[in-house]
XYZ file of C-alpha atoms in Angstrom:
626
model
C -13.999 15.850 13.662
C -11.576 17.911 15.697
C -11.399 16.788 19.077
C -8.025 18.297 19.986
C -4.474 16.997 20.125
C -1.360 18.375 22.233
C -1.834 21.878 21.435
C -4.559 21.585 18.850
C -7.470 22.774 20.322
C -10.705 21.055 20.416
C -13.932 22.221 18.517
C -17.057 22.799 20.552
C -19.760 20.416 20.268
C -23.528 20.811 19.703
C -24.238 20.651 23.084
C -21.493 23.749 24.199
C -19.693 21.404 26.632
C -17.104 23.674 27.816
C -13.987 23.202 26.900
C -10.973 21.775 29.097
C -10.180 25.085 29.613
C -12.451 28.388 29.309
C -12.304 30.027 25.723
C -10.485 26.777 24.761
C -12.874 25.464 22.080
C -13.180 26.646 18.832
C -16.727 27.225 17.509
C -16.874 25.733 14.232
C -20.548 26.077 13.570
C -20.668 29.697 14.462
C -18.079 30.172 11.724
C -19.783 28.208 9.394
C -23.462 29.843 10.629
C -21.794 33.652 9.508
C -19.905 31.487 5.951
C -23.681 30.420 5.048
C -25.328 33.713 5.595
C -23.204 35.258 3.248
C -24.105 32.603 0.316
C -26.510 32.556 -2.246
C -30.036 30.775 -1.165
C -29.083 27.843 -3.750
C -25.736 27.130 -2.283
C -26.837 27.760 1.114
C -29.952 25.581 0.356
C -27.685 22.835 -0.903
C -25.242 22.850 1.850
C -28.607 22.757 4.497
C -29.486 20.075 2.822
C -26.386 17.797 3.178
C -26.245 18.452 6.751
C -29.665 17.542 7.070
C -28.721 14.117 5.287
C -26.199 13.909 7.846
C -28.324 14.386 10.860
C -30.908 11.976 10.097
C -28.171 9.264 7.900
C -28.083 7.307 11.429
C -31.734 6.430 11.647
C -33.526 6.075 14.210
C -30.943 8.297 16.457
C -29.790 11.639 15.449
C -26.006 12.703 15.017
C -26.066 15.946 16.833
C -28.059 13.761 19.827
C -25.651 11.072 20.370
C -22.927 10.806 22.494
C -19.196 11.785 20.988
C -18.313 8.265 21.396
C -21.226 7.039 19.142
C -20.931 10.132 16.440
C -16.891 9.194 16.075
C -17.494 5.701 15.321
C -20.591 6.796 12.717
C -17.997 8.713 11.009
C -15.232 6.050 11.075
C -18.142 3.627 9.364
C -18.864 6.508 6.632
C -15.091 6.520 6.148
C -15.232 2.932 5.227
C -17.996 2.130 3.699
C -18.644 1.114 -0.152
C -21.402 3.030 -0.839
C -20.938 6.401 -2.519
C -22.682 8.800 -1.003
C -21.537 8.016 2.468
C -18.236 8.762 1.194
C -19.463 12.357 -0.246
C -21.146 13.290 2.906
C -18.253 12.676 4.966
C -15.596 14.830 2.301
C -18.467 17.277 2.792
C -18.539 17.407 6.460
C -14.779 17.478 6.549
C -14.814 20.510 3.849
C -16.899 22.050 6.139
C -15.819 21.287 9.383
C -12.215 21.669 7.917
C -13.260 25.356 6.823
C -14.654 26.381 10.439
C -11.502 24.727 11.960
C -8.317 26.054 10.396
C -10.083 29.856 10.172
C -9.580 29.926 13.747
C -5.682 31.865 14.196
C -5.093 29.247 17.170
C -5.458 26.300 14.790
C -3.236 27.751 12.379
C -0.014 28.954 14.943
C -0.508 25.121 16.716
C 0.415 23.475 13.150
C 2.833 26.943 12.476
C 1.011 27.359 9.327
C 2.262 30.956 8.012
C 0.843 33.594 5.155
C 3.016 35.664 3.897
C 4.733 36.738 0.679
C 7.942 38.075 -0.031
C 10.024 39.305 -3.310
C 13.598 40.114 -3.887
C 14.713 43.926 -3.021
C 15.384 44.655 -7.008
C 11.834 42.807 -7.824
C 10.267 45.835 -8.721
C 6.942 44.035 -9.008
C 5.316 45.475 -5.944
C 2.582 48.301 -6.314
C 2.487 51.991 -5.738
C 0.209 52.870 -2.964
C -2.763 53.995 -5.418
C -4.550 51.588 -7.082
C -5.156 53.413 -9.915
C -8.597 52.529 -10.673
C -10.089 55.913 -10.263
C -14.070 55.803 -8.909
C -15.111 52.794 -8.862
C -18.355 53.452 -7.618
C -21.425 53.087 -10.290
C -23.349 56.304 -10.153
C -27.153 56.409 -9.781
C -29.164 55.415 -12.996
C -26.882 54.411 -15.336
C -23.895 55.568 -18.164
C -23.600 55.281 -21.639
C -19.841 54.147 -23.222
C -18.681 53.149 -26.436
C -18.337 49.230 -25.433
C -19.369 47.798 -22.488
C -17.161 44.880 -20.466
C -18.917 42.346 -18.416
C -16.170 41.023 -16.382
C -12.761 41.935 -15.025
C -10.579 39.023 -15.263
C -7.964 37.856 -18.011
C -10.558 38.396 -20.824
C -11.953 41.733 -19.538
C -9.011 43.236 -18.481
C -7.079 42.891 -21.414
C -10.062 43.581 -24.000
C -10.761 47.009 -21.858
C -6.674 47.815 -22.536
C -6.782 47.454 -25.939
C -9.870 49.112 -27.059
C -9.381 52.081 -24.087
C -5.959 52.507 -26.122
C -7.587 52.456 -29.688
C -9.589 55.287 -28.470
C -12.848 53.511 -27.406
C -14.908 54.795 -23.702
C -14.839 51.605 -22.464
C -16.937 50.729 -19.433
C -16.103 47.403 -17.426
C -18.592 45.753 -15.050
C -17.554 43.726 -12.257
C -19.928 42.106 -9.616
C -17.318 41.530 -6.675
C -15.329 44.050 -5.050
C -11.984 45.880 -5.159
C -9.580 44.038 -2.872
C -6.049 44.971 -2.932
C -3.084 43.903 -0.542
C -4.586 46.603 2.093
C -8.064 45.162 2.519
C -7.888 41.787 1.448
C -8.884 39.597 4.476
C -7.076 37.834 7.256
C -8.980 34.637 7.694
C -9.573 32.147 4.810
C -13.573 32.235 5.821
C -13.850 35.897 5.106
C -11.448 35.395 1.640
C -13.828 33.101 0.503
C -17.163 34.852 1.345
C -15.042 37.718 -0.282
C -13.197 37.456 -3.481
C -15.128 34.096 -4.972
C -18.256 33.414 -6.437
C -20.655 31.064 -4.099
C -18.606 31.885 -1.345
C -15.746 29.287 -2.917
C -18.599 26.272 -3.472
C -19.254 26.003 -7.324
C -19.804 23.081 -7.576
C -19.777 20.629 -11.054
C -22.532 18.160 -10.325
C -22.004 14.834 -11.325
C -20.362 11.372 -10.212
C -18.332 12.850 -8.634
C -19.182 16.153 -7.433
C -16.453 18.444 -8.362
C -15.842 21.633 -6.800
C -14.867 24.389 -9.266
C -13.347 27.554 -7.677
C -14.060 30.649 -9.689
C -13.027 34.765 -8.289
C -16.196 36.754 -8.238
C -14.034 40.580 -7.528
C -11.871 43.163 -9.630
C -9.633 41.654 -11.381
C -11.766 38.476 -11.401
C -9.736 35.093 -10.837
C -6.361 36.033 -11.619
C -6.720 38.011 -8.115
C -7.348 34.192 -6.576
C -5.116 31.976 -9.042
C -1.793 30.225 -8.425
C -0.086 33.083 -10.803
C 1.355 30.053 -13.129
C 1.545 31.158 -16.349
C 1.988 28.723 -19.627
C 1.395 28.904 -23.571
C -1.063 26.846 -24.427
C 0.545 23.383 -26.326
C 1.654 24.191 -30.412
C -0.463 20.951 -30.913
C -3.537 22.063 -28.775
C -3.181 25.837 -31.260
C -3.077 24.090 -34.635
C -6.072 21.441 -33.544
C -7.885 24.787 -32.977
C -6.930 26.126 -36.684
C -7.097 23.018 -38.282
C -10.699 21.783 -36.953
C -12.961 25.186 -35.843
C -11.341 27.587 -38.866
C -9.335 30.117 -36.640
C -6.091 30.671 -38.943
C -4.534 33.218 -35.913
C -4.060 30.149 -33.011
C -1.085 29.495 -34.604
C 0.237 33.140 -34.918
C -0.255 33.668 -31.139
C 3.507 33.928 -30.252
C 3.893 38.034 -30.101
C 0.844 37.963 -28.269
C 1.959 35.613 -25.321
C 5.234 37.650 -25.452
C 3.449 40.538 -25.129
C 1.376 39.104 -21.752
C 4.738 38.052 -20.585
C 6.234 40.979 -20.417
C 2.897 42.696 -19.213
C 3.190 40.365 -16.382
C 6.851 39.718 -15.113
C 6.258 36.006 -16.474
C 9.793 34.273 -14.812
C 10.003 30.560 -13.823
C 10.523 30.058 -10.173
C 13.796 29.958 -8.574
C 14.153 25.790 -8.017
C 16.317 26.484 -4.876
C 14.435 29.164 -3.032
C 10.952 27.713 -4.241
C 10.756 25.913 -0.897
C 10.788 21.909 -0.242
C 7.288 21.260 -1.444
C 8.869 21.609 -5.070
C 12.110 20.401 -3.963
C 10.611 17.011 -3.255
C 8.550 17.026 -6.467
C 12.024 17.441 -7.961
C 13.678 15.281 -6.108
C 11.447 12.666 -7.188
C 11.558 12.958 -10.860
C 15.210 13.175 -10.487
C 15.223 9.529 -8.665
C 12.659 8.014 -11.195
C 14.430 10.138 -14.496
C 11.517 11.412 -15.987
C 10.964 15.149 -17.402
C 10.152 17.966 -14.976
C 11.121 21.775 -14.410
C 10.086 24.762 -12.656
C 7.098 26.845 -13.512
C 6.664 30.319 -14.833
C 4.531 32.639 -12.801
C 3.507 36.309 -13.228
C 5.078 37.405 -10.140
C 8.608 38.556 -11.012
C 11.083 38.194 -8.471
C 8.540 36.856 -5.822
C 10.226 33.644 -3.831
C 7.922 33.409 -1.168
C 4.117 33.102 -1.404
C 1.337 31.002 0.607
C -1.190 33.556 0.242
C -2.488 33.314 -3.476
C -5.965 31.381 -2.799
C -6.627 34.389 -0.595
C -4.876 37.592 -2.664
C -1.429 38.138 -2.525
C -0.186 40.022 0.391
C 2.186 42.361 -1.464
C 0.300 42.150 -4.957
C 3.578 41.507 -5.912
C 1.528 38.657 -8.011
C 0.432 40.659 -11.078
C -3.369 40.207 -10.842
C -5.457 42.224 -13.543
C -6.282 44.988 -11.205
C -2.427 46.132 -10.859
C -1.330 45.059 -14.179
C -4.045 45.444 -16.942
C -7.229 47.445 -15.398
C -4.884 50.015 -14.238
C -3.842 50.309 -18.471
C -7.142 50.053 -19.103
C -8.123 53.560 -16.984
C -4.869 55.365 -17.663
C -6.354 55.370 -21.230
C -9.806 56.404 -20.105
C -11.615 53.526 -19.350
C -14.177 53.447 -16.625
C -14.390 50.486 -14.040
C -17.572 49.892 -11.924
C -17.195 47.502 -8.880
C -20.373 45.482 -7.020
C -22.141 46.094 -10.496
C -23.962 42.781 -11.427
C -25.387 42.243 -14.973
C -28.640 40.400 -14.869
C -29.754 40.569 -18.433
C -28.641 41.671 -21.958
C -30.344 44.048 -23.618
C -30.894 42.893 -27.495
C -33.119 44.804 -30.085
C -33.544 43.810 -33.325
C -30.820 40.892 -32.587
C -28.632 44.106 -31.889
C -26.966 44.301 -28.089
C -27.711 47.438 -26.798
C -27.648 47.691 -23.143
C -27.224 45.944 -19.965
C -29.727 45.965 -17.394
C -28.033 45.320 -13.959
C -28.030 45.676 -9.840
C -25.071 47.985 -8.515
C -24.834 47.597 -5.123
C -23.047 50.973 -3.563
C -22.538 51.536 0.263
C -24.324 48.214 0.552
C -27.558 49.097 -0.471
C -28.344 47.707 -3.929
C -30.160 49.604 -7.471
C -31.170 49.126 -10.577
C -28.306 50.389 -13.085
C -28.517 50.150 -16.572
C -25.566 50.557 -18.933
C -26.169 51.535 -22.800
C -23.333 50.455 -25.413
C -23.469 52.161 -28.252
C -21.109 50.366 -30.635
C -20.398 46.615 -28.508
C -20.912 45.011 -25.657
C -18.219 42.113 -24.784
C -18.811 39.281 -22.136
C -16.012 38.171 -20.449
C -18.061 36.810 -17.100
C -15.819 33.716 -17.673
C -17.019 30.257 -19.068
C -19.466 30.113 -15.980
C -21.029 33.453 -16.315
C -21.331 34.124 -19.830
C -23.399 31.589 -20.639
C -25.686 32.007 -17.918
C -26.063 36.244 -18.577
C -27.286 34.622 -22.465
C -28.968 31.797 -21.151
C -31.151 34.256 -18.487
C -31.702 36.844 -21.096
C -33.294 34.538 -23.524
C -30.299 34.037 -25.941
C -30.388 31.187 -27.982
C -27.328 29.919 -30.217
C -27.805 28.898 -33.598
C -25.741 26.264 -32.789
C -27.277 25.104 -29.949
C -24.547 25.142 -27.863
C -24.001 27.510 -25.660
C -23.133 26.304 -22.153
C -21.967 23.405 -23.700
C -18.655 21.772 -24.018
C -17.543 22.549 -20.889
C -13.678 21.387 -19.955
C -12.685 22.236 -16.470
C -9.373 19.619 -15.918
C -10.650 17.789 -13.342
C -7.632 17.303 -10.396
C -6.884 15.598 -7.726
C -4.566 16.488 -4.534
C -1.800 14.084 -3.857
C -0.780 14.294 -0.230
C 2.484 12.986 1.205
C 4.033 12.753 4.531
C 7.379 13.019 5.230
C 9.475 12.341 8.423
C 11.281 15.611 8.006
C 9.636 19.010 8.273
C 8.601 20.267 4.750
C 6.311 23.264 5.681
C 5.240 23.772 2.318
C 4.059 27.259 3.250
C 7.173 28.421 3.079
C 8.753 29.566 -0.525
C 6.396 29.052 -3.269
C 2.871 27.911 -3.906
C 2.824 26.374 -6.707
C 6.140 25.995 -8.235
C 7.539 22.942 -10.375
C 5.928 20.692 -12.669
C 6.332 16.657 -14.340
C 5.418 16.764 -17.603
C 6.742 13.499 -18.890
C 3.343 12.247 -19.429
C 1.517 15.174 -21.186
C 1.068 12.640 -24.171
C -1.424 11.321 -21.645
C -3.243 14.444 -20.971
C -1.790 14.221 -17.563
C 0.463 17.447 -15.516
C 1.532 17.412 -11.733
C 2.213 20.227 -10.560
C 3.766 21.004 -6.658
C 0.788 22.920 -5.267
C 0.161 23.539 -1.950
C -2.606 24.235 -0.252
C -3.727 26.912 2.566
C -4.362 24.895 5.926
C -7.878 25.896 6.123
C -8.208 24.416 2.376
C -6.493 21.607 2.324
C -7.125 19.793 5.769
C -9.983 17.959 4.676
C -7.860 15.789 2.270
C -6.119 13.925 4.965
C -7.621 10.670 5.657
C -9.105 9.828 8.955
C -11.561 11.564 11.774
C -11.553 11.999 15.014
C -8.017 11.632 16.802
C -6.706 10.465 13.552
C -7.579 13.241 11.346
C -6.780 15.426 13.968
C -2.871 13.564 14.299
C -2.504 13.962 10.756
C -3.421 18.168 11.120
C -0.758 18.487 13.894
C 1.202 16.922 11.470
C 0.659 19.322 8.373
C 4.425 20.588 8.292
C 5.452 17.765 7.098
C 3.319 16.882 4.293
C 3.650 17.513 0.916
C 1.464 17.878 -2.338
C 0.994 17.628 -5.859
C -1.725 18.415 -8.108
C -2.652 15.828 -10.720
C -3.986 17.731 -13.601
C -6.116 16.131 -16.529
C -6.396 17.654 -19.888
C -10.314 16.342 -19.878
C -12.159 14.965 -23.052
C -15.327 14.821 -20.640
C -17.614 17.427 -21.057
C -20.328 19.350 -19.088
C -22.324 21.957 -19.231
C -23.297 25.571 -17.961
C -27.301 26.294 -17.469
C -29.735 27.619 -15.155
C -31.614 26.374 -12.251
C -35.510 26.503 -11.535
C -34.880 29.736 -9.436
C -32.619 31.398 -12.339
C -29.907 30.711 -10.735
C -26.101 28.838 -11.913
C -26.203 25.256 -12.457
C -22.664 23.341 -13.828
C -23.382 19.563 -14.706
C -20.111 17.556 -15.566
C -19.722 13.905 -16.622
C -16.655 12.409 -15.809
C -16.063 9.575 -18.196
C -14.330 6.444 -17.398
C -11.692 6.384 -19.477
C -10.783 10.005 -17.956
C -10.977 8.293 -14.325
C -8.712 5.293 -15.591
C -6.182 8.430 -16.735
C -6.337 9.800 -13.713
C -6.172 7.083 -11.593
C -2.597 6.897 -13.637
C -1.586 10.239 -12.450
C -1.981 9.776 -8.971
C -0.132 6.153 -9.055
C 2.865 8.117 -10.952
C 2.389 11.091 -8.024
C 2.946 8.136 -5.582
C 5.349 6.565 -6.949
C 7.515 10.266 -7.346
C 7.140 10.978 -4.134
C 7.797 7.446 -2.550
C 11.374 8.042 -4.444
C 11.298 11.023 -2.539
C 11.312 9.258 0.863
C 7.795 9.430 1.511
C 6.373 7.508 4.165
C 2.703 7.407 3.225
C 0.497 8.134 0.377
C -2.760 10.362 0.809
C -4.424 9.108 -2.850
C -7.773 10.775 -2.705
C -9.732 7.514 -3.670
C -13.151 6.572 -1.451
C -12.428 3.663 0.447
C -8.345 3.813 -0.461
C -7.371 6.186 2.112
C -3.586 5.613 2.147
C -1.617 3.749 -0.619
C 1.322 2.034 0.085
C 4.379 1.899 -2.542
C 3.736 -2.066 -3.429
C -0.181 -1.420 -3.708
C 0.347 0.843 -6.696
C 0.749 -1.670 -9.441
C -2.841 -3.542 -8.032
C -4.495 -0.086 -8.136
C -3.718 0.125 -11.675
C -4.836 -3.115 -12.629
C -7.913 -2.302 -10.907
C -8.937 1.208 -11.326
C -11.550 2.341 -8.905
C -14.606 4.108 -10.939
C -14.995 7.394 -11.547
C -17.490 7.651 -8.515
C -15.174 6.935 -6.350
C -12.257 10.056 -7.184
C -12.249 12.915 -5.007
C -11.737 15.705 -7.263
C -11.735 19.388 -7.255
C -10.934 21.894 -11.009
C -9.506 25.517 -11.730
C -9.961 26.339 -15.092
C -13.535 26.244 -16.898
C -12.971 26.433 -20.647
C -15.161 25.896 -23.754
C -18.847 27.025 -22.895
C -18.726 29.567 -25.804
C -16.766 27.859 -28.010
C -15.197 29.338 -31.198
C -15.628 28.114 -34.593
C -15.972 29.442 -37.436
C -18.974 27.475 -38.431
C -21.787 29.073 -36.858
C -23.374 25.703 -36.584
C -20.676 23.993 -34.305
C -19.575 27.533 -32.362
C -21.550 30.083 -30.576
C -18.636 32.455 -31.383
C -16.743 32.920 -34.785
C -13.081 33.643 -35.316
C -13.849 37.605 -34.642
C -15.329 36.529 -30.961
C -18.229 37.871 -32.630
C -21.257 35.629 -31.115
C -23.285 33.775 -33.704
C -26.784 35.233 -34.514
C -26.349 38.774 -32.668
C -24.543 41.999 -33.777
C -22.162 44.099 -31.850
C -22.221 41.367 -29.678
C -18.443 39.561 -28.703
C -17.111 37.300 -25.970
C -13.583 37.453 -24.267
C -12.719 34.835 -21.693
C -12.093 31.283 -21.042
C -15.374 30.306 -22.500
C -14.138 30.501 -25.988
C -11.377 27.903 -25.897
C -12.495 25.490 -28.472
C -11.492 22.472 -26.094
C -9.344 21.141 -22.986
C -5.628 22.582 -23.382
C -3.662 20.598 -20.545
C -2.347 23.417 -19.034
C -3.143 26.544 -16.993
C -5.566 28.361 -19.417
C -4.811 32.352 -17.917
C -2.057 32.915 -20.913
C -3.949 31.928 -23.853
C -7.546 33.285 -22.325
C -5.009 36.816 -22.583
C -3.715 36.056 -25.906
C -7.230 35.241 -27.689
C -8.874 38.418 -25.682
C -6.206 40.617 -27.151
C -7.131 39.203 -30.749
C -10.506 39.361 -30.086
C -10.335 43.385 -29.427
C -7.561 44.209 -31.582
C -9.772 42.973 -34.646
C -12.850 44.783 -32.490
C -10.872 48.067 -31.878
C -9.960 47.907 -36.363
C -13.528 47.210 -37.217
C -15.006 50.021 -34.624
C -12.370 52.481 -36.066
C-alpha cells in the first residue's frame, strides 16, 4: 500500500526487508499491533478476521507470502473488481494501512500536513489553566446523589447544569477519560485508542458497512466533533409536535439562544476559513445555487485541523470547558473511567447503577444509588444497550430502534494549486440549496491519517495521490436518512448497530455527490474522488450517465456522525420508549437525555437540538423533583 514516493517513506513489509536506508521504513503493523491491543475483543475479533480474509482471499498462495510484485497487482484486481466484498476488504485494508501510515510524524511533515489551532487575540474563548472539574476520581465502593448522569456529552452535560443549579447533588458518570488541551495526544493512533469508543471503529453493519464515530471521554463527543452548530429545521420541530405529541419542539427558540450564547456559537469568517471552504464557495458561486458559512461553538477561532483529535487550545467549547465546569461550580460531582454495566430497577423503580470504575488503571466494582432519578444520556448507542443489558424492555417495543445516523460520503477533489485544507478551518461552509432533498455538503476536511484511505488507487498510485494531499479538497455529502437501523447486543453482551440503507436513500445520495462534482469542477477541479466501488474517479461529462444509472447502495462508501432516534420520544407510550417529560415508558424516576430521543432524521448537525431537548428534559425534571 505505501511503497514510498520522493520523500514519502516506504512502509516495511512482512518480511522486515530493510529499508533503502536504515530507520527508513515505517512499521505499519507494529502501529496497528499496539491500535488492536487497546480494542475491545469484538472489534479486535472483527478486524482479525478481515485480515484473515485477506490473507487467504488469493487461494492457493498467501498475501503476506508473495512477492511485492504479485501482492500489488492482487490489490489493483480487488480495486477493480465487481464483486462487493473485494471492494470492502480493500477500503478496509486501506483504513487500516492508512491509519498505521499517516501516524508516523515523517509521513505527515513529507505531505506538510499541520495540527494546530489558533483564535483571534480578543477571542476570549480559550481556558483558564484549571479545568475545573474538581476530583474526578470515583472513590472506593460507591456514592449516593440525588440524580445520577450516565454520560457526559451534550445531553449529560447540560442535564447535570440545570438540575446542579435547581439544587439537586447530581452525580455524572463517564466511561472515558479527562483529556484537555494539555494531555490530549499527539498522534491520531493514540487519539483514537483515546477519546472514542471502539478505538474509532463503530461500525453500522449492513450493505454497506458504515463506520459511525462516537467520543467515549469527558465531555463525550462534543470533545471529538467538528464544533458546527445548527437549529434543527422549523419543519423537522413541528413534524415532531404534530406526529409524537411534544407541544415544546416548537417553543425551542430561547433554548437554542441560550446554548448559543453558552457556547460562543459565530459563523466562520468566509475569508480566513481557509481554501477548502473557499472552493466550496467558489463553486456555488459559479453554478448560483444557495450556500453560506457555518456556525461553530468556537468563538473567534480561525484556524483549526485538530477537532477529530481535541482541540489544541480548547478554544472549541467542548462540554468539559463549557457545561461540566457549570455543572460542578453548582455542586455537581463528575466521575471519569466509571463504566455503567447495568441499571438497577426495583419494583419498576431505578434505583442504582451497578458499574466498573477503573482508577490508577486497575479496575472495581462501584455502585452508585439515586435516590430521586437516574438520567441516561450514554448517547443513542449506549443507552439502549445499558437497557437492553439490564433486562429493560419497552412497552413499545422499540427501544434500539429507529436508528438515523445521516449516512455521508467524502467528496475528494484535486486541484492544480496548493489548497492545504489544514490550514484555517475544519469544517466551515455549507450548500444547502437542496435540503428539500434531504441532502447538505458541507467543506470538511479531514486529518491525513483519516482521510488517506479515500483516495483511489494502491501501490505507487495511492501513494502519488498522498504526496499530493495539499492540494485536494473535500466536501461532506450529508443525508437526512429515512433508513433506519437499530442498536442491540451481541452474543458476548457486547454493542451491535445494524443499519439498512435503502435504495431510494442511495439514489439521493448518489445525487449529492454528482452535485459535489459538479461544484467543485466549477471550481477548477481537475479530478473527482466519488467514493463509489468500481467508479474511482469521475470525470465532469460522466456525471449525467452516473445519474441515469445509479450504482446500488452496496456499492457507496460511506461513513456517519450523528446517531439519533434509538429512544425515541412520543407521547404515546406505544410508539415511544420516552414521553414528552424524557420520562422512559414503563419505569419511574427513570429519564433519558441525548441524541437517542430525536423522534427522527433532522438533516443537520444534531449537537444544538440534543442541548435544547436535554435542557427541557431537566428543567421539567428539576420542577417536578422540587
Amino acid at each position: 500500500m505505501a511503497p514510498g514516493l520522493g520523500p514519502l517513506p516506504p512502509a516495511a513489509g512482512p518480511d522486515k526487508h530493510p529499508a533503502p536506508r536504515p530507520g527508513e521504513a515505517v512499521d505499519v503493523a507494529e502501529s496497528i499491533n499496539r491500535y488492536l491491543a487497546s480494542m475491545q475483543s469484538r472489534s479486535a475479533r472483527q478486524v482479525k478476521l478481515a485480515l484473515w480474509a485477506l490473507e487467504l482471499y488469493p487461494f492457493p498462495w498467501r498475501f503476506s507470502r508473495a512477492s511485492v510484485e504479485a501482492r500489488q497487482d492482487f490489490l489493483v484486481r480487488l480495486e477493480g473488481s465487481s464483486l462487493p466484498f473485494a471492494a470492502d476488504l480493500l477500503l478496509f485494508l486501506k483504513v487500516l494501512a492508512g491509519l498505521g501510515y499517516g501516524n508516523d510524524a515523517r509521513v505527515r511533515a513529507a505531505v506538510g500536513y499541520q495540527m494546530r489551532c489558533e483564535v483571534e487575540p480578543t477571542g476570549g474563548t480559550i481556558q483558564p489553566d484549571e479545568p475545573g472539574l474538581g476530583d474526578l476520581r470515583a472513590p472506593l465502593g460507591g456514592e449516593d446523589c440525588d440524580v445520577a448522569i450516565v454520560g457526559s456529552g451534550a445531553g449529560g452535560a447540560v442535564a447535570a447544569s440545570i438540575l446542579a443549579e435547581a439544587g439537586l447533588d447530581v452525580l455524572v458518570m463517564e466511561a472515558g477519560p479527562y483529556l484537555d488541551r494539555r494531555s490530549y495526544p499527539d498522534e491520531p493512533l493514540a487519539a483514537l485508542t483515546a477519546l472514542y469508543r471502539d478505538g474509532g471503529l463503530t461500525i453500522a453493519e449492513g450493505r454497506p458497512a458504515i463506520p459511525t464515530p462516537v467520543g467515549r471521554a469527558v465531555g463525550g463527543t462534543t470533545v471529538i466533533n467538528s464544533g458546527t452548530c445548527f437549529r434543527a429545521p422549523e419543519q423537522v420541530l413541528a413534524g415532531w409536535s404534530a406526529e409524537h405529541g411534544i407541544p415544546w419542539t416548537t417553543e425551542l427558540d430561547a433554548d437554542y439562544a441560550a446554548a448559543e450564547e453558552m457556547l460562543h456559537v459565530r459563523p466562520v469568517d468566509p475569508e480566513r476559513m481557509g481554501r477548502n471552504g473557499q472552493l466550496l464557495r467558489a463553486g456555488a458561486e459559479a453554478l448560483g445555487v444557495r450556500h453560506g458559512p457555518l456556525s461553530r461553538n468556537a468563538g473567534a477561532c480561525f484556524q483549526c485541523s485538530s477537532c477529530p483529535a481535541g482541540c489544541r487550545l480548547d478554544a472549541k467549547r467542548a462540554m468539559h470547558v463549557s457545561y461540566l465546569p457549570r455543572a460542578v461550580a453548582a455542586g455537581a460531582r463528575i466521575r471519569s473511567g466509571v463504566e455503567a454495566r447495568r441499571l438497577v430497577l426495583e419494583d419498576g423503580r431505578a434505583t442504582a447503577l451497578a458499574c466498573i470504575a477503573r482508577t490508577n488503571g486497575r479496575a472495581h466494582d462501584f455502585e452508585v444509588r439515586a435516590r430521586r432519578a437516574v438520567v441516561l444520556a450514554g448517547g443513542a448507542f449506549g443507552t439502549p444497550e445499558l437497557l437492553l443489558r439490564s433486562g429493560f424492555r419497552s412497552p413499545s417495543g422499540e427501544l434500539g430502534s429507529n436508528l438515523r445516523i445521516h449516512p455521508a460520503c467524502w467528496v475528494g477533489a484535486r486541484f492544480d494549486q496548493e489548497v492545504r485544507g489544514w490550514d484555517g478551518v475544519m469544517q466551515s461552509y455549507a450548500v444547502s440549496e437542496w435540503e428539500e432533498r434531504g441532502i447538505l455538503l458541507e467543506a470538511t476536511f479531514t486529518p491525513l491519517a483519516f482521510g488517506a484511505q479515500w483516495l483511489p488507487g494502491t501501490g505507487s498510485q495511492h501513494a502519488e495521490r498522498v504526496l499530493a494531499y495539499d492540494r485536494i479538497a473535500s466536501t461532506g455529502v450529508h443525508l437526512s436518512d429515512r433508513s433506519a437501523g437499530r442498536v442491540g447486543l451481541a452474543g458476548d453482551g457486547s454493542l451491535r448497530v445494524t443499519y439498512n440503507l435503502t435504495d431510494d436513500d442511495a439514489r439521493r445520495l448518489v445525487f449529492g455527490i454528482a452535485r459535489a462534482a459538479e461544484l467543485f469542477y466549477a471550481a477548477g477541479a481537475t479530478e473527482v474522488y466519488p467514493q463509489i466501488s468500481g467508479i474511482p474517479t469521475i470525470r465532469k461529462e460522466r456525471i449525467p450517465d452516473l445519474e441515469a444509472s445509479p450504482p446500488p447502495a452496496s456499492k457507496l462508501r460511506l461513513e456517519a456522525f450523528h446517531p439519533m432516534g434509538t429512544a425515541r420520544m412520543d407521547a404515546d407510550a406505544t410508539r415511544g420508549v420516552v414521553g414528552t417529560d424524557g420520562a422512559v415508558h414503563g419505569a419511574e424516576a427513570l429519564y433519558v437525555a441525548d441524541g437517542g430521543i430525536l423522534p427522527s432524521s433532522i438533516g443537520v448537525n444534531p449537537m444544538m437540538t440534543i442541548i435544547a431537548m436535554a435542557s427541557r428534559v431537566a428543567h421539567q425534571l428539576a420542577n417536578r423533583l422540587n
